[in-house]
Coordinates of C-alpha atoms in Angstrom, one line a residue:
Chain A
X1 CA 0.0 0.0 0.0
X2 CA 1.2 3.5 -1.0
X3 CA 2.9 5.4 1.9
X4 CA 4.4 8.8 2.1
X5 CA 7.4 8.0 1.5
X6 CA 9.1 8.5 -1.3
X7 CA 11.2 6.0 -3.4
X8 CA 11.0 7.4 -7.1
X9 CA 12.7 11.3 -6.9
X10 CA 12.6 12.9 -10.5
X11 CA 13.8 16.5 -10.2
X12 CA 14.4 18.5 -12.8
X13 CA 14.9 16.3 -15.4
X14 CA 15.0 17.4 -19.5
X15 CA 16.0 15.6 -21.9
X16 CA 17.1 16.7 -25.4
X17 CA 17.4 14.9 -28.6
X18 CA 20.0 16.1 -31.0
X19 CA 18.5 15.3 -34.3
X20 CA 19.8 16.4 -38.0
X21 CA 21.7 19.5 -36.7
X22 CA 18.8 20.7 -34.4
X23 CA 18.1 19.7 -30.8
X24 CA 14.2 18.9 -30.2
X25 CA 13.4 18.9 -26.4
X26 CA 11.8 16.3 -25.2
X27 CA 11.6 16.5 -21.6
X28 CA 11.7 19.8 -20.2
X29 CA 12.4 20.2 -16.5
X30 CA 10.5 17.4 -14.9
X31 CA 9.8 17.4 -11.5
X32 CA 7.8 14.3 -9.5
X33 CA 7.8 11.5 -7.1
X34 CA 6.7 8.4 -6.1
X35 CA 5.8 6.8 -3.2
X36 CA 6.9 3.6 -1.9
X37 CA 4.1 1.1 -3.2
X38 CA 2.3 3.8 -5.1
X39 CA 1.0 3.1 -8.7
X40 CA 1.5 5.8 -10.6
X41 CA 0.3 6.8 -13.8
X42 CA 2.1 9.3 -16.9
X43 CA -0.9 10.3 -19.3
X44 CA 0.5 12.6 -21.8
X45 CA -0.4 13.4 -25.6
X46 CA 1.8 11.3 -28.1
X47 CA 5.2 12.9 -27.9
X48 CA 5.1 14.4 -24.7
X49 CA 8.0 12.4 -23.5
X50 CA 6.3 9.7 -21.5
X51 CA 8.0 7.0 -22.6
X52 CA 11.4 8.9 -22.7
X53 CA 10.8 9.6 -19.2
X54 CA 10.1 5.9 -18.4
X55 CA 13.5 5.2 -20.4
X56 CA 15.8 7.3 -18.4
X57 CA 14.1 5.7 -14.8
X58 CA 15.4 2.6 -16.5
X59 CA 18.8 4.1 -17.2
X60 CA 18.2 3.3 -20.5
X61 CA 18.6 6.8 -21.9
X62 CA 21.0 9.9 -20.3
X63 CA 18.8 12.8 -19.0
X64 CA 20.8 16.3 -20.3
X65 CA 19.9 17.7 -17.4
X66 CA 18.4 17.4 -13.2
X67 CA 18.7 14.3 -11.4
X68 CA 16.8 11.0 -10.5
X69 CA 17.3 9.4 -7.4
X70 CA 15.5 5.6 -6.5
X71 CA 15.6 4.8 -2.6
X72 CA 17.3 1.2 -2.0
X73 CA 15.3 -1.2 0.2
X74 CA 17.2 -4.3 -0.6
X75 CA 20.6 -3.9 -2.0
X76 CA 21.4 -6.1 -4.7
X77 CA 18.6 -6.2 -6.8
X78 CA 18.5 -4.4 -9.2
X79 CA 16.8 -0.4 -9.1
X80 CA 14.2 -1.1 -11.8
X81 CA 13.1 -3.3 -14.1
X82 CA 10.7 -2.7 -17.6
X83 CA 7.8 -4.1 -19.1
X84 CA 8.4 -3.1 -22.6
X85 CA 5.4 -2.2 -25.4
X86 CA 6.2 -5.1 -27.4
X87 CA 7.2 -7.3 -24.8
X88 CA 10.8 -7.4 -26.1
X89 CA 11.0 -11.2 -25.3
X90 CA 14.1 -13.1 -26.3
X91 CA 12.3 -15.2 -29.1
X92 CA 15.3 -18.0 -28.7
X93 CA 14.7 -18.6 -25.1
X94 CA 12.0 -20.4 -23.4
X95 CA 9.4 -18.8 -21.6
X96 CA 11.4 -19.8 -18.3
X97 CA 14.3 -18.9 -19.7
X98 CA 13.2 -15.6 -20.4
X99 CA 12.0 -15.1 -17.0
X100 CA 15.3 -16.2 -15.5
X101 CA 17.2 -14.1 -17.8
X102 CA 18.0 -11.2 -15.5
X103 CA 18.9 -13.2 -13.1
X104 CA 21.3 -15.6 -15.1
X105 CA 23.3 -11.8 -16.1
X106 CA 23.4 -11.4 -12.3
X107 CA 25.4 -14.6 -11.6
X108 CA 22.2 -16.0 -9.5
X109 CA 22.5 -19.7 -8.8
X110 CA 20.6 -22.1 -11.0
X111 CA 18.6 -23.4 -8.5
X112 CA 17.5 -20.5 -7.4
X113 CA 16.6 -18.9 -10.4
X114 CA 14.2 -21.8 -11.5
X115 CA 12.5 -21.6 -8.1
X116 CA 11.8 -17.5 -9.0
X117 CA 10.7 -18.2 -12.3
X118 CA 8.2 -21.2 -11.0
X119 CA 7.0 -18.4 -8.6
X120 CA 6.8 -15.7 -11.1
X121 CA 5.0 -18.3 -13.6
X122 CA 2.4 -19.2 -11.4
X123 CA 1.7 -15.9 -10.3
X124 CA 0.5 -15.2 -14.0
X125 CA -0.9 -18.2 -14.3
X126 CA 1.9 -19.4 -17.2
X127 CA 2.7 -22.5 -15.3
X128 CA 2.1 -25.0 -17.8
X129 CA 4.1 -23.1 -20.8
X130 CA 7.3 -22.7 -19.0
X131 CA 8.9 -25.0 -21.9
X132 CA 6.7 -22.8 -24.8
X133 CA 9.1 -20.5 -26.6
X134 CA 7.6 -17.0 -27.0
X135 CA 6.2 -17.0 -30.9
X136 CA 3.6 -20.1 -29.7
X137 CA 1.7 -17.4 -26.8
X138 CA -0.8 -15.2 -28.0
X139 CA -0.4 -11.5 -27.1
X140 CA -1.6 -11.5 -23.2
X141 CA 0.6 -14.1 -22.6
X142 CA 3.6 -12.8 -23.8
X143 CA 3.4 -9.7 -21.8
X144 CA 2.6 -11.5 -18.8
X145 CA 5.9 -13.2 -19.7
X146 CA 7.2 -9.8 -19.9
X147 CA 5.7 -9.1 -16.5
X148 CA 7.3 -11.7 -14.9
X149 CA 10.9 -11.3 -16.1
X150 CA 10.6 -7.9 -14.9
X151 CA 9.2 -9.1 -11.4
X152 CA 12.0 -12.7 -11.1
X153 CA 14.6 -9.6 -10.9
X154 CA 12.1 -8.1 -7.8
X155 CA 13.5 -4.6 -8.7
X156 CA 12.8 -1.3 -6.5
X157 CA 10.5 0.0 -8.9
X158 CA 8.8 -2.0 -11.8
X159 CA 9.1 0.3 -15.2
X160 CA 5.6 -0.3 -17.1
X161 CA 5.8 1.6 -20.6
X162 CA 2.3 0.9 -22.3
X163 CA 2.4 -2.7 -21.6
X164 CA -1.0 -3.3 -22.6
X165 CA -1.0 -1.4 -25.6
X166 CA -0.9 -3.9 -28.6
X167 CA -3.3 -6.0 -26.8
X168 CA -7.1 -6.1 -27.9
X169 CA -9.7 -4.9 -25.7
X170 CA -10.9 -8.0 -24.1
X171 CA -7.4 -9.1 -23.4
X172 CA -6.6 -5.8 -21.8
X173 CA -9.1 -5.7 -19.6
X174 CA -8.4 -8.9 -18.3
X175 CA -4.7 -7.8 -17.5
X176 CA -5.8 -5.1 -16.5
X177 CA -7.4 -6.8 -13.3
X178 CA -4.5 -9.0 -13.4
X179 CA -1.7 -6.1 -12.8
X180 CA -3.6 -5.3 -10.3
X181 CA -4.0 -8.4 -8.4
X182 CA -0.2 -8.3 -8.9
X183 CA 0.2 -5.3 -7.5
X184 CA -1.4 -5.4 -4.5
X185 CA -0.2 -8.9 -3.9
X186 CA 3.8 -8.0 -3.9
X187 CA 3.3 -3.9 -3.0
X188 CA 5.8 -3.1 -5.4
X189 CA 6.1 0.8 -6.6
X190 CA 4.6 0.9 -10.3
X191 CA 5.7 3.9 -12.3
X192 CA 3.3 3.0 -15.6
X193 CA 2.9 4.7 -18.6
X194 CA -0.1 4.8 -20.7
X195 CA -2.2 6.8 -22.8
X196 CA -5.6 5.5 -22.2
X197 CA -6.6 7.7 -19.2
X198 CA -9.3 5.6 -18.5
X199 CA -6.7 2.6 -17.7
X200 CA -4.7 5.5 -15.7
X201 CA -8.3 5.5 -13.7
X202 CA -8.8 2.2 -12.9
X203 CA -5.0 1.0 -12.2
X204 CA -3.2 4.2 -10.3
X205 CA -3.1 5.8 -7.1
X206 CA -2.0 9.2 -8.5
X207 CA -2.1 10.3 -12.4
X208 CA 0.6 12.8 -13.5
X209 CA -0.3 14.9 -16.5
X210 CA 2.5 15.7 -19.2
X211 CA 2.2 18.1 -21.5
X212 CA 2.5 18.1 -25.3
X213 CA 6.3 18.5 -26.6
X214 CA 8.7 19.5 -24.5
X215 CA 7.2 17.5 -22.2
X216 CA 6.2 19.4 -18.9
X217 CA 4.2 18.4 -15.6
X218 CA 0.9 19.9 -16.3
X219 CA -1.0 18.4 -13.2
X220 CA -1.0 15.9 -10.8
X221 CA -4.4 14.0 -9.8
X222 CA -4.8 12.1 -7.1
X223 CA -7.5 8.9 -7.7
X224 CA -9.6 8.7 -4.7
X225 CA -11.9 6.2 -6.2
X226 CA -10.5 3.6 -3.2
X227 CA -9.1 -0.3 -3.1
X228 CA -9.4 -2.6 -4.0
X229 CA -10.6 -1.4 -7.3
X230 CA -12.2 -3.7 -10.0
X231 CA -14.1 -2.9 -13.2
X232 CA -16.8 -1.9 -11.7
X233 CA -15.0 1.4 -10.6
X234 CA -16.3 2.9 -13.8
X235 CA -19.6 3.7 -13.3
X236 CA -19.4 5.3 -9.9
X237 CA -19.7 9.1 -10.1
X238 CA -16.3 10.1 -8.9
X239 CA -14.9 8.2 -11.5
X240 CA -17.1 9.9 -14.3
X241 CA -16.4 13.3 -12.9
X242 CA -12.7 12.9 -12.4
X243 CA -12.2 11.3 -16.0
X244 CA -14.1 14.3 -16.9
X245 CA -11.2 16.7 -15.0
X246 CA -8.5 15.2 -16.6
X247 CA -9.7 14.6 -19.7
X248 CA -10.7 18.4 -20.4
X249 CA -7.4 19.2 -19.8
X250 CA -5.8 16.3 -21.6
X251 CA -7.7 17.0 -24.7
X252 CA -6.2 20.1 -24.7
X253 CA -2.6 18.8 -25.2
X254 CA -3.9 16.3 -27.4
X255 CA -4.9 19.3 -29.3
X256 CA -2.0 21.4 -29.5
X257 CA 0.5 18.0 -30.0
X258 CA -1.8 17.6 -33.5
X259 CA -1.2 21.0 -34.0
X260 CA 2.1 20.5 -33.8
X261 CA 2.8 17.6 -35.9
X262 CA 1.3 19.7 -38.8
X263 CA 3.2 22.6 -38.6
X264 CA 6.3 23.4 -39.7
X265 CA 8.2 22.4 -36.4
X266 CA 7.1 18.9 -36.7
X267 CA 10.0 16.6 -36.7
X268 CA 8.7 12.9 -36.7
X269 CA 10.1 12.3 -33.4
X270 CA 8.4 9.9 -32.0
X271 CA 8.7 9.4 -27.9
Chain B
X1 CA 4.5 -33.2 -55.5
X2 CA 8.1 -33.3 -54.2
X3 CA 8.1 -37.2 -55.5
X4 CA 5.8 -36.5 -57.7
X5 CA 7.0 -33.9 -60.5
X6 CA 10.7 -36.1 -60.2
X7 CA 8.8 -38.9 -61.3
X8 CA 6.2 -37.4 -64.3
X9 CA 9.3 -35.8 -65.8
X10 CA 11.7 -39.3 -65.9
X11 CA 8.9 -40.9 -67.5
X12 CA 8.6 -38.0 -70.1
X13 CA 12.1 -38.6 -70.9
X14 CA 11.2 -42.5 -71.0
X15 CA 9.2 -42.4 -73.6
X16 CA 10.4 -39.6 -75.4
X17 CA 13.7 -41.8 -75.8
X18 CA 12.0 -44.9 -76.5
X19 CA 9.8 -43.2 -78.6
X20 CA 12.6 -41.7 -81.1
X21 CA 11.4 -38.1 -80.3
X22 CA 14.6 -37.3 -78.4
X23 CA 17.9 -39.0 -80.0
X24 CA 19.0 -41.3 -77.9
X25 CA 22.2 -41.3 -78.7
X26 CA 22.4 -38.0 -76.5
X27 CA 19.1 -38.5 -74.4
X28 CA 19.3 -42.2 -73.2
X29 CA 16.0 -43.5 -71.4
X30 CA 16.5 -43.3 -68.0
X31 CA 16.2 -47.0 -67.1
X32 CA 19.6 -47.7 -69.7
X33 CA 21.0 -44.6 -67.4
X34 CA 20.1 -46.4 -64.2
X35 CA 22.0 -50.2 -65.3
X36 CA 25.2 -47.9 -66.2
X37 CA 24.5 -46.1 -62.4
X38 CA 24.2 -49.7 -61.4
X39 CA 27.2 -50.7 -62.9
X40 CA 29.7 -47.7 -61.7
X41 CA 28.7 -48.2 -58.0
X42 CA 29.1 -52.2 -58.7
X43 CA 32.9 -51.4 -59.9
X44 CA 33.1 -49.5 -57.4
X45 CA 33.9 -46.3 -59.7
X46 CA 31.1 -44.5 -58.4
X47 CA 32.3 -44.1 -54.9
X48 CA 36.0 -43.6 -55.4
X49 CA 34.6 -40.3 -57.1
X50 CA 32.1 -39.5 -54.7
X51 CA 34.2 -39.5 -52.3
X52 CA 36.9 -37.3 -53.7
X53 CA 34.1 -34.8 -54.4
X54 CA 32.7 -34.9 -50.5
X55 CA 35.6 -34.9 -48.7
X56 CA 36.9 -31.3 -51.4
X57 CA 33.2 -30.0 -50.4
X58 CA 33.7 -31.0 -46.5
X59 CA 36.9 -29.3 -46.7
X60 CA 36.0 -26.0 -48.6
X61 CA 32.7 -26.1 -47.1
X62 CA 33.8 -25.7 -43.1
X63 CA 37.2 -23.4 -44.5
X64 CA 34.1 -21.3 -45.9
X65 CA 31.8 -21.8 -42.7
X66 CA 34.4 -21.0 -40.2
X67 CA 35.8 -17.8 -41.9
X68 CA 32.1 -16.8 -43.1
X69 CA 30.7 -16.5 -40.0
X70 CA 33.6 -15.2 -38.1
X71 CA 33.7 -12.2 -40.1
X72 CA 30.1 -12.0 -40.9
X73 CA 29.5 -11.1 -37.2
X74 CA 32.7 -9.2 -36.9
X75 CA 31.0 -7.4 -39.8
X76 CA 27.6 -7.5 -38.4
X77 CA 29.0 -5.7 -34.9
X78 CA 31.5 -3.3 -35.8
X79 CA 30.1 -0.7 -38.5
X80 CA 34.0 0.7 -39.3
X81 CA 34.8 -3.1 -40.3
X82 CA 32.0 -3.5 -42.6
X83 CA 32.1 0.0 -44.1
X84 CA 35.8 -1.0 -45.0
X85 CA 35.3 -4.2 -46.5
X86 CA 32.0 -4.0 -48.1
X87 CA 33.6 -2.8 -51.3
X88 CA 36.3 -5.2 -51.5
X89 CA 33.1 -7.9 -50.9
X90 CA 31.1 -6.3 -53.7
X91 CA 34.0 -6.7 -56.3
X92 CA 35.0 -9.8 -55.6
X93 CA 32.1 -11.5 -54.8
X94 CA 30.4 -11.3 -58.7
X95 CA 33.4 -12.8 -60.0
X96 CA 32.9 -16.4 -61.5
X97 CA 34.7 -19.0 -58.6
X98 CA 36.6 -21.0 -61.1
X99 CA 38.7 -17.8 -62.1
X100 CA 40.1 -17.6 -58.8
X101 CA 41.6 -20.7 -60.1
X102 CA 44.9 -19.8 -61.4
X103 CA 45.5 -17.2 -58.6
X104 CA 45.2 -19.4 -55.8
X105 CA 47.4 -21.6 -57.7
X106 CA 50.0 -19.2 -57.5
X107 CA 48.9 -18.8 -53.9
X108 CA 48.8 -22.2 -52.4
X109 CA 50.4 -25.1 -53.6
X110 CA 48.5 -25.8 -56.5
X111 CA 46.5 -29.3 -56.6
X112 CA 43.9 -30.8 -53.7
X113 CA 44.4 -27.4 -51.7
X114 CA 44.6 -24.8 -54.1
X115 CA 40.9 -26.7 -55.7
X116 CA 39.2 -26.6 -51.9
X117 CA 40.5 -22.8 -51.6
X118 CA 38.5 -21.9 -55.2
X119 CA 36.1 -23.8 -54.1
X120 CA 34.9 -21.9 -51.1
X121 CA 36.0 -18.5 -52.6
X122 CA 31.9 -18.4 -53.4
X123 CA 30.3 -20.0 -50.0
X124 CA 32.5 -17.6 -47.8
X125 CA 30.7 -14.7 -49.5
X126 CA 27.2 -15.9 -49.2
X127 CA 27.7 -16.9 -45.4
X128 CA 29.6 -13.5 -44.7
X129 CA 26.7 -11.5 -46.5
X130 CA 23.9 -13.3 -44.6
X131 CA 25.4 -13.1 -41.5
X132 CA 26.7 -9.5 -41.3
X133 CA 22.6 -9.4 -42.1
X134 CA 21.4 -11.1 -39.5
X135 CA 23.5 -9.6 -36.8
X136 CA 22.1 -6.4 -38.3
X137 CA 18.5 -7.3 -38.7
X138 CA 18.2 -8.3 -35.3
X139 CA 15.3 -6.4 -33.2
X140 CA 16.7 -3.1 -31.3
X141 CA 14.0 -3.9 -28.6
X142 CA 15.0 -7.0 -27.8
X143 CA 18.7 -5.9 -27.9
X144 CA 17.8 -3.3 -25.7
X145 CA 15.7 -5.0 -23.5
X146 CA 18.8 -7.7 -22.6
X147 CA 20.9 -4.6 -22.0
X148 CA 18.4 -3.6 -19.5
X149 CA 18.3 -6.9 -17.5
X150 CA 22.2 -6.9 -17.3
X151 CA 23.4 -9.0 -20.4
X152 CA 27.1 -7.1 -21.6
X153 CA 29.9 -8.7 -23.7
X154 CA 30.6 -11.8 -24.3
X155 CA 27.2 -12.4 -22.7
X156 CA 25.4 -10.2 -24.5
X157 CA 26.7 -11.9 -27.7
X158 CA 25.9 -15.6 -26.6
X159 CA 22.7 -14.5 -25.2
X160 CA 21.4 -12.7 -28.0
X161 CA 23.5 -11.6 -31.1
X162 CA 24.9 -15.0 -32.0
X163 CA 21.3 -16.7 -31.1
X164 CA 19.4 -13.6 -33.1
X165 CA 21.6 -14.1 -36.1
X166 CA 21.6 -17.8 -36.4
X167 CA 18.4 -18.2 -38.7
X168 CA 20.2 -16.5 -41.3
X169 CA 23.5 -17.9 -40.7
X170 CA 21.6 -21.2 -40.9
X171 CA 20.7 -19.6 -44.7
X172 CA 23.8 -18.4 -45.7
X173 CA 25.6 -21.7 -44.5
X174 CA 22.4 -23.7 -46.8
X175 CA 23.4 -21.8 -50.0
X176 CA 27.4 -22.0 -49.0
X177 CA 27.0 -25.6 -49.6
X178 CA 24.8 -25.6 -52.4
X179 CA 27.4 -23.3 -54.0
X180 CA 30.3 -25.4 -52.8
X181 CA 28.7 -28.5 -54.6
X182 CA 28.1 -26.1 -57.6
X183 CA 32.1 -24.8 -57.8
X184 CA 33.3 -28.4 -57.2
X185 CA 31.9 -29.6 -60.1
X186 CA 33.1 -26.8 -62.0
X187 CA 36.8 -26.8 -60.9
X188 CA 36.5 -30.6 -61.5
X189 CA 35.8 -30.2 -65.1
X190 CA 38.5 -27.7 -65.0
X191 CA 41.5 -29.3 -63.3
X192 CA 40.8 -32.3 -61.8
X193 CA 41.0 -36.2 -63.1
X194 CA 38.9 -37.6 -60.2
X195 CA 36.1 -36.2 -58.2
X196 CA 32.3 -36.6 -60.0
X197 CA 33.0 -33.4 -62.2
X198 CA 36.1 -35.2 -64.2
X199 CA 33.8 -38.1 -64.0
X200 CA 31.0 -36.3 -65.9
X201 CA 33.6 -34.3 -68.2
X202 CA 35.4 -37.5 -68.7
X203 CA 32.6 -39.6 -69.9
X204 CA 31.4 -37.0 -72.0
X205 CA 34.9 -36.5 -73.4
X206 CA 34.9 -40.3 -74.7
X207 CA 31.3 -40.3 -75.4
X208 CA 29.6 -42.6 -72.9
X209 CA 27.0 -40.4 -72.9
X210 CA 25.1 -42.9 -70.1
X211 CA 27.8 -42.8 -67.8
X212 CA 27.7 -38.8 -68.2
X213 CA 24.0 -38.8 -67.0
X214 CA 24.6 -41.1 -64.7
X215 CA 26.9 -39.1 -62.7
X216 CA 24.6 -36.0 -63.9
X217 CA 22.1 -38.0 -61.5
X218 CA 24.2 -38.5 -58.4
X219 CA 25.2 -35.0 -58.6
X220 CA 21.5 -33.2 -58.4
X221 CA 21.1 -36.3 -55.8
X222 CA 24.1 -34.9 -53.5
X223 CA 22.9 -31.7 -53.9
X224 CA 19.1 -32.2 -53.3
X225 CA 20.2 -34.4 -49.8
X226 CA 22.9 -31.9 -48.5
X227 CA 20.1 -29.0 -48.8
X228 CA 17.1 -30.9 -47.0
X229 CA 19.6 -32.3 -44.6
X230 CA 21.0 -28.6 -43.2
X231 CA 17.4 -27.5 -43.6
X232 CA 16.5 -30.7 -41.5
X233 CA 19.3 -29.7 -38.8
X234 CA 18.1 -26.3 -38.8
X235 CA 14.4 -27.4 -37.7
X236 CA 16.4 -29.3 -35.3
X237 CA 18.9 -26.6 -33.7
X238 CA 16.5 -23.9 -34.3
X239 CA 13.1 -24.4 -32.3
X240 CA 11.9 -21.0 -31.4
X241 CA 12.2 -20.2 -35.6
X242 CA 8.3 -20.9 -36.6
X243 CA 8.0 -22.6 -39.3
X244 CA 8.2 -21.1 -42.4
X245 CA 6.9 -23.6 -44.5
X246 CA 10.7 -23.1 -46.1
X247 CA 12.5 -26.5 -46.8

């Protein structure tokens, strides 16, 4: 459950993209946290950075500027771990395999890795296709491969960058109720990205806004629509009223990022 | 159909021979061609020449494999490397095998070795090409995704480089040895008194034109059972590759 505390620090973080001569900020200045067990959101317009953002938590990309600071509760492991939009499997490796995969880089034992990953398996219910290699799943279960390599390494902050994206509706909604079984089974802090608000509704405990490009805070919602929260969640009145909130605003960055990607300044950049 | 079309066409043939609409002289039936088949592996001519041929492909064939794939990933990871060579490769590679002939006679002691070096000038192209592309076609994300659960150097290239390439390294090796097979032959004809090409050429030479399809026979045999047998190996090594209906 979410305390105060803080265990994701984002402070004044841009990032700039040096493309064909000229420099496109992506990121500009970005300032917020999260709390230890929190699930939180990023909703932005296409291009506002989100996913950017996501990629320098991971330490996959340099910020140019500000800091980001992850609190340790278990040295060793490692600080995050990302479930990636295409699930980014290993297509060679078996399901297990994949799952242990992080671990294996680590130098963990053998027998210990194979118990995590007959943990994580059951825990998405993949039991039975640890032996399957990844092109025999169907969508859903391929990210919930993806969701339990990135749990095996049990990392201070799972990384979740529009996981459920490629999936069709059905499918997603299903996960949807999965991630947050997940969640509120092992506690862990979530930073997920998305750009269906109404998934940012039903899954997180605060929703931070970003702007079109450069990618700015533009507000910070906190979801008091309580827990556990199911499906149901959608028809009570808060929920309509708050979508409403943020969507007004949203729509407005949507908006201006179409505007954008007309004009003249548009550069294909795609975050 | 694989038996099948085989089959429909060697009976054409039949009794176009028998017929008189093909000469037979040059077009023998295919049943005279099988006795004289019978015959050369009865003598035991057959294998003596088989077996020159397979042990200059298995030689020129793993000279080509080994050096193919080495620098086709050296290639496929180091951009200054293949920027260099990819010139020299796009001269070279055009250039009919059996020229390379006399130069690597003046090379390596001409003979057995400087025939196995010509031989795999061809096949170490094709594997290099295909597998300076499959290190390069290999899927950022999933590059990028073993970088972010800890996989760097050597593991990084067991773990995922070598493994992402191998389908097409698995191509290029398929068409090294159907090329190898091809060059033999060639070379054979060329400079060679034993090995199935100086068979062929031979027999052609003194007109036992039955003999000449006869070895024409095990030759597109060899070469039909070395493809479906690395294709076979492939489905083997390969699991995770679906199946791409590609024999």
């Amino acid at each position: 459950m979410p305390t105060r505390e803080p265990k994701v620090l984002v402070n004044e973080v841009s990032v700039t993209f040096e493309s064909r001569g000229r420099s496109v900020v992506a990121l500009d200045r970005i300032s917020l946290q999260a709390h230890a067990g929190e699930f939180l959101c990023i909703v932005g317009p296409s291009g506002s950075g989100k996913s950017t953002l996501l990629r320098v938590l991971a330490g996959l990309h340099r910020q140019s500027a500000g800091e980001v600071r992850i609190e340790v509760d278990h040295p060793g492991t490692p600080l995050t771990a990302m479930v990636f939009q295409e699930h980014a499997l290993l297509p060679w490796r078996t399901v297990r395999d994949n799952v242990t995969f992080g671990l294996e880089n680590r130098g963990v034992a053998r027998a210990e890795r194979e118990a995590r990953a007959r943990e994580m398996l059951a825990m998405v219910g993949l039991t039975r296709f640890a032996q399957h290699y990844p092109h025999q799943l169907s969508g859903g279960m391929k990210q919930r491969v993806g969701i339990a390599r990135a749990l095996a390494n049990d990392p201070e902050v799972l990384l979740m960058d529009e996981p459920l994206a490629a999936l069709d509706a059905q499918t997603r909604t299903i996960m949807q109720e999965e991630l947050l079984r997940i969640w509120a089974t092992l506690g862990k802090t979530v930073v997920y990205v998305t750009h269906s608000l109404e998934e940012a509704l039903l899954l997180g405990d605060r929703i931070v806004l970003l702007t079109a490009r450069p990618g700015r805070v533009s507000q910070v919602y906190p979801v008091d629509l309580g827990r556990p929260r199911g499906l149901e969640v959608r028809a009570s009145p808060a929920y309509g009223a708050l979508l409403e909130t943020i969507w007004s605003r949203l729509r407005e960055e949507v908006v201006r990022a179409m505007a954008e990607d007309r004009g003249p300044e548009a550069d294909g950049l795609g975050a | 159909m694989a038996i099948a079309s085989p089959i429909a066409l060697l009976a054409l043939w039949e009794w176009a021979s028998a017929t008189g609409f093909l000469r037979e002289v040059f077009f023998p039936r295919p049943s005279t061609i099988a006795v004289h088949l019978r015959d050369l592996a009865a003598d035991g001519t057959l294998w003596a020449h088989l077996a020159t041929t397979l042990a200059r492909i298995g030689w020129s064939f793993s000279l080509a494999a080994v050096l193919g794939v080495a620098i086709g990933l050296a290639m496929g990871l180091w951009r200054r490397l293949r920027e260099g060579l990819d010139p020299v490769f796009a001269v070279i590679y055009p250039i009919p095998s059996v020229l390379f002939l006399p130069l690597v006679s003046f090379l390596v002691p001409p003979g057995e070795i400087a025939l196995v070096v010509t031989t795999a000038v061809t096949s170490f192209f094709l594997i290099a090409f295909t597998t300076t592309h499959g290190v390069r076609q290999i899927d950022q994300r999933v590059v990028e995704a073993a970088l972010h659960y800890g996989a760097r150097g050597w593991r990084l290239f067991a773990t995922v480089l070598l493994p992402g390439a191998l389908p097409f390294i698995f191509t290029g090796l398929r068409l090294g040895l159907g090329f190898s097979l091809i060059v033999v032959v060639a070379v054979e004809i060329v400079a060679a008194s034993r090995g199935l090409g100086a068979l062929l050429w031979l027999s052609w030479q003194i007109l036992k034109v039955e003999d000449m399809y006869a070895t024409f026979f095990v030759i597109a045999l060899l070469g039909g059972l070395l493809s479906y047998g690395l294709a076979a190996l492939r489905a083997r090594l390969l699991p995770w590759v679906p199946d791409l209906g590609d024999r």
